[in-house]
Amino acid sequence: MNSGVTPEWVAAGAGRPHRPPLELEKPEELPGKSTKSKTRLSTQASSTHTNNRSASSAEDDFTITLTAIYDVGDLVEMLLVRRKQIPQLLFKIIALCIPYNPALRRFTIRWSRLDGSSLYEMSKFLPQSNITEICLDDSVSYEARYDLYLQIPHLKFLSLARCKIGDYVCGNIASELEFPKSAARRLVALNLTSNMISDVGAGKLGSALRGNRQLRHLNLSGNLIADEGAAHVLRCLMEFPLTSDEILGKRMRRIAYLTNRPRAYESCVEQLNTEVKNDSPGRVGKEAATKSKDRAKNASPIHESDEIEAKAMANEVVDAYDDPYSNEETIYKNDCVYCVGNLSLCCLNLAYNNLEYPSVVKLCEVLDYQSKLAGKRQPGLMRVLIEGNNVPVSCRELELARQFLEGLSEMSELRCNSDTIKTKK
């Protein structure tokens, strides 16, 4: 894949800082000497440049550089770095360019300051785009409305490393990841590296993971999470009892699906019948007038091909029933309903936190449980990072965890290969 970076865009009316002219002087070659020559670099700094140095630096503060990254002529990423303040006008200009760049997939702002107006302008044009990745690393916002980005229709990757996110903001993000909200069906990777998240924020993320079956990668390294917070995250990865609210929500979603699906199918059938009537020419004469009533009664209202098309149209109108607490994912025992653990999360990074030996024991229990359920649709945890914590360098639980992870990876490979073979047949 050929990719390149275009020349940087500079806002109109802005100037670059002037540099002193450079003059390359090549020394004269002396007879009898080698042809190798040394180049002397001399800098001639004019008095005008010295006097206007402060003016040039002031002009540089008003220079906004927006880097556009292209791939085979298509704009795929916009990059904005090191800005103390980003004007609203820039986001309005970007919004005008969005409809003409459907291949734009990534939007990056790094080492910059984001205020409420910037977040608001971004939240207006991002839903109209096809952007799937947003990176705001090292870009602090005192309003911290990062949860607005999770409402973007196509967002799959969100990186908020070193954004000074605390438990309150983490709770807002976690609330958007709870099922059945839209972000719980789309977001695949979330990066919260090097923030100020403690056990409270980790507990809210663990609550969101109970019903979230889309998130594959969660990075919580470099935070303030201890054993209690890690237990909240790990507990939902193995069998857990459902609360009364979760059971009630499951039943309500099932009733809504059973009610809306037939209605959507009937409306699609009527639409197809209307299209057939409009396309077929009208019959004239006795043949149409003397049509047999018995034949009309016995005739099927829709052909088999049209029925398949109507079902496909109904599936587009009403999403397929994919509930994390469906009958296939729940177990009834001891007068309580239990849910199979979250097997969708594949990568969990808890490095450089405040974890100790109890977290290692809990992790070993999770991997032991998931290894017994490896035949499920999802592979479960395949990569876990706990380095930089106050955990033993070597212990029985760590060795068992390594063996479980190796076994899960091998089973995942075998299952992928078998699926490939079935597809080829």
Tab-separated table of C-alpha atoms in Angstrom:
chain	number	residue	atom	x	y	z
A	1	MET	CA	0.000	0.000	0.000
A	2	ASN	CA	1.460	3.279	-1.114
A	3	SER	CA	0.996	6.050	1.384
A	4	GLY	CA	2.510	9.443	1.763
A	5	VAL	CA	2.249	12.685	3.620
A	6	THR	CA	1.278	15.747	1.654
A	7	PRO	CA	2.790	19.162	2.281
A	8	GLU	CA	1.441	20.702	5.480
A	9	TRP	CA	-1.576	22.981	5.289
A	10	VAL	CA	-1.069	26.461	6.716
A	11	ALA	CA	-3.985	28.732	7.626
A	12	ALA	CA	-4.475	31.709	5.334
A	13	GLY	CA	-2.848	34.947	6.411
A	14	ALA	CA	-0.340	33.204	8.661
A	15	GLY	CA	3.404	33.586	8.373
A	16	ARG	CA	6.329	31.345	9.185
A	17	PRO	CA	9.216	32.503	11.414
A	18	HIS	CA	12.055	33.920	9.334
A	19	ARG	CA	15.391	32.188	9.490
A	20	PRO	CA	18.749	33.721	8.632
A	21	PRO	CA	19.850	33.043	5.079
A	22	LEU	CA	22.230	30.141	4.690
A	23	GLU	CA	25.209	30.408	2.353
A	24	LEU	CA	27.210	27.395	1.326
A	25	GLU	CA	30.799	28.206	0.464
A	26	LYS	CA	32.957	25.556	-1.140
A	27	PRO	CA	36.682	26.078	-0.565
A	28	GLU	CA	38.977	26.297	-3.520
A	29	GLU	CA	40.710	23.109	-4.501
A	30	LEU	CA	44.474	23.295	-4.213
A	31	PRO	CA	46.618	21.621	-6.808
A	32	GLY	CA	47.984	18.286	-5.841
A	33	LYS	CA	45.397	17.767	-3.138
A	34	SER	CA	42.678	15.145	-3.016
A	35	THR	CA	39.365	15.855	-4.709
A	36	LYS	CA	37.634	15.507	-1.321
A	37	SER	CA	36.418	18.849	-0.121
A	38	LYS	CA	34.857	20.147	3.052
A	39	THR	CA	31.850	22.398	2.984
A	40	ARG	CA	31.788	25.409	5.271
A	41	LEU	CA	28.395	26.560	6.533
A	42	SER	CA	28.227	30.247	7.323
A	43	THR	CA	25.213	32.012	8.790
A	44	GLN	CA	24.603	35.641	8.011
A	45	ALA	CA	22.125	37.052	10.471
A	46	SER	CA	20.845	40.441	9.471
A	47	SER	CA	20.070	43.098	11.995
A	48	THR	CA	16.503	43.180	10.685
A	49	HIS	CA	15.952	39.543	11.682
A	50	THR	CA	17.405	40.158	15.144
A	51	ASN	CA	15.120	43.094	15.726
A	52	ASN	CA	12.038	41.229	14.453
A	53	ARG	CA	12.638	37.942	16.276
A	54	SER	CA	9.902	38.616	18.800
A	55	ALA	CA	7.503	39.622	16.031
A	56	SER	CA	8.193	36.370	14.170
A	57	SER	CA	7.494	34.273	17.257
A	58	ALA	CA	4.248	36.160	17.774
A	59	GLU	CA	3.229	35.413	14.198
A	60	ASP	CA	4.057	31.754	14.757
A	61	ASP	CA	1.465	31.598	17.546
A	62	PHE	CA	-1.209	32.337	14.946
A	63	THR	CA	0.089	29.722	12.504
A	64	ILE	CA	-2.014	26.557	12.510
A	65	THR	CA	-0.538	23.548	10.720
A	66	LEU	CA	-2.910	20.743	9.794
A	67	THR	CA	-1.232	17.637	8.379
A	68	ALA	CA	-3.192	15.570	5.879
A	69	ILE	CA	-2.168	11.959	5.234
A	70	TYR	CA	-3.178	10.439	1.903
A	71	ASP	CA	-3.308	6.870	0.661
A	72	VAL	CA	-3.364	6.486	-3.135
A	73	GLY	CA	-4.926	9.897	-3.517
A	74	ASP	CA	-7.531	9.472	-0.765
A	75	LEU	CA	-7.412	11.485	2.441
A	76	VAL	CA	-7.282	8.945	5.292
A	77	GLU	CA	-6.102	10.940	8.327
A	78	MET	CA	-5.974	14.495	9.654
A	79	LEU	CA	-3.324	15.347	12.245
A	80	LEU	CA	-3.169	18.444	14.460
A	81	VAL	CA	-0.391	18.749	17.061
A	82	ARG	CA	0.965	21.187	19.651
A	83	ARG	CA	-1.695	23.879	19.778
A	84	LYS	CA	-2.419	25.852	22.931
A	85	GLN	CA	-5.782	26.848	21.531
A	86	ILE	CA	-7.710	25.573	18.521
A	87	PRO	CA	-10.152	28.100	17.029
A	88	GLN	CA	-13.693	27.076	16.186
A	89	LEU	CA	-13.209	28.353	12.636
A	90	LEU	CA	-10.731	25.549	11.916
A	91	PHE	CA	-13.283	22.881	12.863
A	92	LYS	CA	-15.898	24.594	10.703
A	93	ILE	CA	-13.490	24.473	7.752
A	94	ILE	CA	-12.847	20.779	8.410
A	95	ALA	CA	-16.596	20.186	8.524
A	96	LEU	CA	-16.886	21.641	5.012
A	97	CYS	CA	-14.229	19.194	3.751
A	98	ILE	CA	-15.779	16.082	5.333
A	99	PRO	CA	-18.400	15.339	2.601
A	100	TYR	CA	-15.717	15.412	-0.113
A	101	ASN	CA	-13.416	12.929	1.659
A	102	PRO	CA	-15.383	9.728	2.313
A	103	ALA	CA	-12.168	7.735	2.843
A	104	LEU	CA	-11.216	9.769	5.939
A	105	ARG	CA	-10.938	7.248	8.773
A	106	ARG	CA	-8.708	8.746	11.492
A	107	PHE	CA	-8.677	12.109	13.268
A	108	THR	CA	-5.750	12.888	15.587
A	109	ILE	CA	-5.143	15.789	17.976
A	110	ARG	CA	-2.040	15.521	20.174
A	111	TRP	CA	-0.316	17.783	22.711
A	112	SER	CA	-3.050	20.377	22.412
A	113	ARG	CA	-5.612	22.086	24.611
A	114	LEU	CA	-9.273	21.342	23.973
A	115	ASP	CA	-11.985	23.571	25.416
A	116	GLY	CA	-15.736	23.146	25.460
A	117	SER	CA	-16.279	24.942	22.162
A	118	SER	CA	-13.754	22.683	20.409
A	119	LEU	CA	-15.437	19.550	21.713
A	120	TYR	CA	-18.815	20.909	20.648
A	121	GLU	CA	-17.681	21.714	17.099
A	122	MET	CA	-16.065	18.297	16.748
A	123	SER	CA	-19.180	16.536	17.994
A	124	LYS	CA	-21.158	18.268	15.231
A	125	PHE	CA	-19.150	17.186	12.191
A	126	LEU	CA	-17.772	13.811	13.340
A	127	PRO	CA	-21.177	12.033	13.209
A	128	GLN	CA	-21.502	13.119	9.560
A	129	SER	CA	-18.182	11.493	8.632
A	130	ASN	CA	-16.900	7.939	8.196
A	131	ILE	CA	-14.231	8.381	10.878
A	132	THR	CA	-13.638	5.187	12.850
A	133	GLU	CA	-10.561	6.170	14.894
A	134	ILE	CA	-10.037	9.180	17.166
A	135	CYS	CA	-6.764	9.839	18.985
A	136	LEU	CA	-6.668	12.647	21.581
A	137	ASP	CA	-3.524	11.616	23.440
A	138	ASP	CA	-1.962	14.337	25.635
A	139	SER	CA	-4.847	16.707	24.820
A	140	VAL	CA	-6.367	17.839	28.105
A	141	SER	CA	-9.872	19.259	28.280
A	142	TYR	CA	-11.147	20.758	31.523
A	143	GLU	CA	-14.741	20.111	30.422
A	144	ALA	CA	-13.748	16.464	29.764
A	145	ARG	CA	-16.823	15.582	27.725
A	146	TYR	CA	-15.035	12.705	26.043
A	147	ASP	CA	-18.204	10.625	26.250
A	148	LEU	CA	-19.609	12.718	23.378
A	149	TYR	CA	-17.259	10.953	20.975
A	150	LEU	CA	-18.800	7.593	21.824
A	151	GLN	CA	-22.008	8.771	20.157
A	152	ILE	CA	-20.296	8.865	16.743
A	153	PRO	CA	-21.996	6.230	14.536
A	154	HIS	CA	-18.879	4.517	13.141
A	155	LEU	CA	-16.372	4.932	15.991
A	156	LYS	CA	-14.353	1.776	16.708
A	157	PHE	CA	-11.144	3.075	18.318
A	158	LEU	CA	-10.794	5.821	20.955
A	159	SER	CA	-7.465	6.757	22.522
A	160	LEU	CA	-7.398	9.105	25.541
A	161	ALA	CA	-3.910	8.536	26.914
A	162	ARG	CA	-2.531	11.114	29.368
A	163	CYS	CA	-5.671	13.269	29.359
A	164	LYS	CA	-5.907	13.576	33.186
A	165	ILE	CA	-9.082	11.509	33.292
A	166	GLY	CA	-10.410	10.753	36.771
A	167	ASP	CA	-13.083	8.461	38.131
A	168	TYR	CA	-15.970	10.803	37.293
A	169	VAL	CA	-15.048	11.138	33.611
A	170	CYS	CA	-14.266	7.426	33.461
A	171	GLY	CA	-17.755	6.760	34.797
A	172	ASN	CA	-19.278	8.878	32.015
A	173	ILE	CA	-17.320	6.907	29.427
A	174	ALA	CA	-18.324	3.601	31.011
A	175	SER	CA	-22.006	4.570	31.014
A	176	GLU	CA	-21.874	4.960	27.209
A	177	LEU	CA	-20.407	1.461	26.911
A	178	GLU	CA	-23.253	-0.227	28.756
A	179	PHE	CA	-25.590	-2.451	26.767
A	180	PRO	CA	-27.857	-1.688	24.901
A	181	LYS	CA	-26.404	1.756	24.074
A	182	SER	CA	-25.044	2.217	20.567
A	183	ALA	CA	-21.380	2.505	21.595
A	184	ALA	CA	-21.615	-0.937	23.216
A	185	ARG	CA	-22.268	-2.367	19.738
A	186	ARG	CA	-19.420	-0.555	17.916
A	187	LEU	CA	-16.370	0.392	19.986
A	188	VAL	CA	-13.634	-2.234	19.680
A	189	ALA	CA	-10.630	-0.634	21.434
A	190	LEU	CA	-10.376	1.872	24.302
A	191	ASN	CA	-7.055	3.326	25.460
A	192	LEU	CA	-7.004	5.056	28.879
A	193	THR	CA	-3.263	4.867	29.526
A	194	SER	CA	-1.580	7.045	32.180
A	195	ASN	CA	-4.598	8.753	33.678
A	196	MET	CA	-5.878	9.075	37.264
A	197	ILE	CA	-8.379	6.201	37.331
A	198	SER	CA	-8.698	4.423	40.673
A	199	ASP	CA	-10.765	1.482	41.905
A	200	VAL	CA	-13.978	3.509	41.576
A	201	GLY	CA	-13.507	4.122	37.844
A	202	ALA	CA	-12.356	0.550	37.269
A	203	GLY	CA	-15.504	-0.690	38.992
A	204	LYS	CA	-17.674	1.327	36.590
A	205	LEU	CA	-15.807	-0.117	33.625
A	206	GLY	CA	-16.327	-3.584	35.061
A	207	SER	CA	-20.075	-2.938	35.290
A	208	ALA	CA	-20.111	-1.904	31.628
A	209	LEU	CA	-18.266	-5.079	30.622
A	210	ARG	CA	-21.037	-7.250	32.070
A	211	GLY	CA	-23.211	-6.661	29.004
A	212	ASN	CA	-20.707	-5.275	26.498
A	213	ARG	CA	-19.844	-7.934	23.926
A	214	GLN	CA	-18.038	-5.736	21.390
A	215	LEU	CA	-15.007	-4.296	23.217
A	216	ARG	CA	-11.900	-6.341	22.387
A	217	HIS	CA	-9.027	-4.236	23.762
A	218	LEU	CA	-8.939	-2.293	27.054
A	219	ASN	CA	-5.773	-0.460	28.106
A	220	LEU	CA	-5.711	0.743	31.729
A	221	SER	CA	-1.952	0.829	32.255
A	222	GLY	CA	-0.346	3.579	34.297
A	223	ASN	CA	-3.347	4.362	36.508
A	224	LEU	CA	-4.120	4.038	40.238
A	225	ILE	CA	-5.994	0.739	40.156
A	226	ALA	CA	-5.506	-1.643	43.071
A	227	ASP	CA	-6.731	-5.184	43.720
A	228	GLU	CA	-10.320	-4.103	44.354
A	229	GLY	CA	-10.636	-2.319	41.009
A	230	ALA	CA	-8.952	-5.162	39.138
A	231	ALA	CA	-11.373	-7.613	40.765
A	232	HIS	CA	-14.326	-5.593	39.406
A	233	VAL	CA	-12.925	-5.865	35.876
A	234	LEU	CA	-11.948	-9.537	36.130
A	235	ARG	CA	-15.134	-10.672	37.856
A	236	CYS	CA	-17.291	-10.001	34.786
A	237	LEU	CA	-15.012	-12.219	32.667
A	238	MET	CA	-16.282	-15.308	34.428
A	239	GLU	CA	-19.733	-16.539	35.424
A	240	PHE	CA	-21.725	-13.946	37.397
A	241	PRO	CA	-25.342	-13.702	38.671
A	242	LEU	CA	-27.771	-11.355	36.940
A	243	THR	CA	-29.465	-8.597	38.873
A	244	SER	CA	-33.226	-8.071	38.833
A	245	ASP	CA	-32.814	-5.010	36.575
A	246	GLU	CA	-30.761	-7.004	34.071
A	247	ILE	CA	-33.352	-9.794	33.982
A	248	LEU	CA	-36.175	-7.277	33.507
A	249	GLY	CA	-34.268	-5.502	30.729
A	250	LYS	CA	-33.626	-8.809	28.988
A	251	ARG	CA	-37.342	-9.664	28.970
A	252	MET	CA	-38.355	-6.212	27.740
A	253	ARG	CA	-35.866	-6.377	24.851
A	254	ARG	CA	-37.145	-9.825	23.903
A	255	ILE	CA	-40.768	-8.646	23.860
A	256	ALA	CA	-39.840	-5.589	21.793
A	257	TYR	CA	-38.016	-7.772	19.270
A	258	LEU	CA	-40.897	-10.248	18.939
A	259	THR	CA	-43.305	-7.342	18.447
A	260	ASN	CA	-41.314	-5.279	15.957
A	261	ARG	CA	-39.978	-8.089	13.760
A	262	PRO	CA	-43.376	-9.278	12.343
A	263	ARG	CA	-44.458	-5.691	11.767
A	264	ALA	CA	-41.279	-4.940	9.852
A	265	TYR	CA	-41.689	-8.108	7.774
A	266	GLU	CA	-45.310	-7.281	6.870
A	267	SER	CA	-44.411	-3.742	5.830
A	268	CYS	CA	-41.586	-5.073	3.624
A	269	VAL	CA	-43.975	-7.570	1.982
A	270	GLU	CA	-46.475	-4.800	1.261
A	271	GLN	CA	-43.713	-2.678	-0.214
A	272	LEU	CA	-42.604	-5.498	-2.537
A	273	ASN	CA	-46.199	-6.204	-3.630
A	274	THR	CA	-46.693	-2.528	-4.409
A	275	GLU	CA	-43.544	-2.472	-6.518
A	276	VAL	CA	-44.685	-5.578	-8.439
A	277	LYS	CA	-48.077	-4.027	-9.175
A	278	ASN	CA	-46.498	-0.820	-10.395
A	279	ASP	CA	-44.048	-2.659	-12.645
A	280	SER	CA	-46.541	-5.138	-14.214
A	281	PRO	CA	-48.667	-3.812	-17.146
A	282	GLY	CA	-52.425	-3.598	-16.589
A	283	ARG	CA	-54.568	-6.262	-18.168
A	284	VAL	CA	-57.267	-5.217	-20.604
A	285	GLY	CA	-60.349	-7.090	-21.838
A	286	LYS	CA	-62.203	-10.165	-20.792
A	287	GLU	CA	-59.089	-12.003	-19.615
A	288	ALA	CA	-58.656	-9.645	-16.715
A	289	ALA	CA	-62.371	-9.360	-15.970
A	290	THR	CA	-63.017	-13.125	-15.858
A	291	LYS	CA	-60.132	-13.985	-13.559
A	292	SER	CA	-60.972	-16.979	-11.401
A	293	LYS	CA	-61.662	-16.196	-7.749
A	294	ASP	CA	-60.451	-19.617	-6.632
A	295	ARG	CA	-57.120	-19.034	-8.298
A	296	ALA	CA	-56.790	-15.710	-6.536
A	297	LYS	CA	-57.462	-17.322	-3.172
A	298	ASN	CA	-54.990	-20.141	-3.692
A	299	ALA	CA	-52.276	-17.878	-5.085
A	300	SER	CA	-49.501	-17.075	-2.635
A	301	PRO	CA	-49.269	-13.369	-1.827
A	302	ILE	CA	-45.511	-13.351	-2.365
A	303	HIS	CA	-43.063	-15.530	-4.269
A	304	GLU	CA	-40.291	-17.429	-2.549
A	305	SER	CA	-37.601	-15.082	-3.853
A	306	ASP	CA	-39.609	-12.089	-2.689
A	307	GLU	CA	-40.032	-13.692	0.718
A	308	ILE	CA	-36.281	-14.011	1.097
A	309	GLU	CA	-35.869	-10.406	0.049
A	310	ALA	CA	-38.546	-9.310	2.531
A	311	LYS	CA	-36.741	-11.113	5.358
A	312	ALA	CA	-33.492	-9.430	4.401
A	313	MET	CA	-35.202	-6.036	4.380
A	314	ALA	CA	-36.753	-6.763	7.777
A	315	ASN	CA	-33.318	-7.634	9.179
A	316	GLU	CA	-32.062	-4.231	8.074
A	317	VAL	CA	-34.979	-2.451	9.723
A	318	VAL	CA	-34.888	-4.502	12.949
A	319	ASP	CA	-31.506	-5.616	14.257
A	320	ALA	CA	-30.977	-9.303	14.809
A	321	TYR	CA	-31.664	-10.450	18.346
A	322	ASP	CA	-28.201	-10.539	19.875
A	323	ASP	CA	-28.648	-10.091	23.599
A	324	PRO	CA	-25.760	-10.753	26.022
A	325	TYR	CA	-28.263	-12.256	28.452
A	326	SER	CA	-30.062	-14.502	25.954
A	327	ASN	CA	-31.051	-18.059	26.842
A	328	GLU	CA	-27.894	-19.397	25.182
A	329	GLU	CA	-25.725	-17.196	27.421
A	330	THR	CA	-27.483	-17.767	30.743
A	331	ILE	CA	-27.673	-20.654	33.188
A	332	TYR	CA	-30.324	-21.233	35.831
A	333	LYS	CA	-29.067	-22.848	39.016
A	334	ASN	CA	-29.617	-22.506	42.756
A	335	ASP	CA	-32.761	-20.410	42.152
A	336	CYS	CA	-30.678	-17.756	40.399
A	337	VAL	CA	-29.893	-16.802	36.805
A	338	TYR	CA	-26.190	-16.735	35.942
A	339	CYS	CA	-24.603	-15.319	32.807
A	340	VAL	CA	-21.639	-16.814	31.031
A	341	GLY	CA	-18.622	-14.565	31.478
A	342	ASN	CA	-17.595	-11.939	28.964
A	343	LEU	CA	-15.502	-13.824	26.399
A	344	SER	CA	-15.290	-10.928	23.939
A	345	LEU	CA	-12.490	-9.028	25.701
A	346	CYS	CA	-9.240	-10.388	24.221
A	347	CYS	CA	-6.565	-7.955	25.456
A	348	LEU	CA	-6.399	-6.412	28.945
A	349	ASN	CA	-3.530	-4.144	29.985
A	350	LEU	CA	-3.208	-3.509	33.739
A	351	ALA	CA	0.518	-2.772	33.783
A	352	TYR	CA	2.035	-0.164	36.125
A	353	ASN	CA	-0.847	0.053	38.568
A	354	ASN	CA	-1.042	-0.887	42.258
A	355	LEU	CA	-1.847	-4.574	41.857
A	356	GLU	CA	-0.608	-7.225	44.271
A	357	TYR	CA	-0.748	-10.994	44.684
A	358	PRO	CA	-4.598	-11.264	45.044
A	359	SER	CA	-5.004	-9.908	41.505
A	360	VAL	CA	-2.747	-12.663	40.171
A	361	VAL	CA	-4.899	-15.274	41.917
A	362	LYS	CA	-8.079	-13.738	40.479
A	363	LEU	CA	-6.570	-13.639	36.991
A	364	CYS	CA	-5.664	-17.314	37.254
A	365	GLU	CA	-9.268	-18.143	38.222
A	366	VAL	CA	-10.599	-16.233	35.205
A	367	LEU	CA	-8.263	-17.976	32.772
A	368	ASP	CA	-9.078	-21.364	34.292
A	369	TYR	CA	-12.794	-20.700	33.816
A	370	GLN	CA	-12.415	-19.435	30.239
A	371	SER	CA	-10.201	-22.346	29.221
A	372	LYS	CA	-13.078	-24.691	30.028
A	373	LEU	CA	-15.409	-22.634	27.811
A	374	ALA	CA	-13.046	-22.392	24.850
A	375	GLY	CA	-15.651	-23.970	22.570
A	376	LYS	CA	-17.800	-20.841	22.754
A	377	ARG	CA	-18.100	-18.299	19.947
A	378	GLN	CA	-15.459	-15.975	21.457
A	379	PRO	CA	-11.925	-16.991	22.503
A	380	GLY	CA	-11.735	-14.955	25.734
A	381	LEU	CA	-8.568	-13.379	27.127
A	382	MET	CA	-5.555	-13.981	24.907
A	383	ARG	CA	-3.184	-11.239	26.127
A	384	VAL	CA	-2.856	-9.851	29.670
A	385	LEU	CA	-0.180	-7.395	30.855
A	386	ILE	CA	0.495	-6.952	34.592
A	387	GLU	CA	4.152	-5.888	34.583
A	388	GLY	CA	5.210	-2.960	36.745
A	389	ASN	CA	2.998	-4.020	39.664
A	390	ASN	CA	3.854	-5.293	43.125
A	391	VAL	CA	3.330	-8.922	42.145
A	392	PRO	CA	5.655	-11.886	42.642
A	393	VAL	CA	8.317	-12.394	40.023
A	394	SER	CA	7.579	-16.105	39.951
A	395	CYS	CA	4.767	-18.086	41.530
A	396	ARG	CA	2.484	-21.016	40.797
A	397	GLU	CA	-0.424	-18.803	39.709
A	398	LEU	CA	1.691	-16.925	37.157
A	399	GLU	CA	2.906	-20.173	35.635
A	400	LEU	CA	-0.655	-21.481	35.408
A	401	ALA	CA	-1.789	-18.208	33.816
A	402	ARG	CA	0.901	-18.532	31.134
A	403	GLN	CA	-0.169	-22.094	30.393
A	404	PHE	CA	-3.835	-21.103	30.147
A	405	LEU	CA	-3.035	-18.230	27.770
A	406	GLU	CA	-0.946	-20.485	25.545
A	407	GLY	CA	-3.732	-23.052	25.452
A	408	LEU	CA	-6.387	-20.465	24.604
A	409	SER	CA	-4.250	-19.084	21.772
A	410	GLU	CA	-3.749	-22.541	20.259
A	411	MET	CA	-7.468	-23.328	20.455
A	412	SER	CA	-8.283	-20.027	18.803
A	413	GLU	CA	-5.905	-20.811	15.943
A	414	LEU	CA	-7.392	-24.270	15.453
A	415	ARG	CA	-10.914	-22.870	15.442
A	416	CYS	CA	-9.976	-20.203	12.886
A	417	ASN	CA	-8.354	-22.816	10.643
A	418	SER	CA	-11.384	-25.112	10.849
A	419	ASP	CA	-13.690	-22.215	10.002
A	420	THR	CA	-11.517	-21.427	6.993
A	421	ILE	CA	-11.692	-25.021	5.806
A	422	LYS	CA	-15.479	-25.058	6.121
A	423	THR	CA	-15.718	-21.823	4.180
A	424	LYS	CA	-13.572	-23.177	1.358
A	425	LYS	CA	-15.785	-26.234	1.026
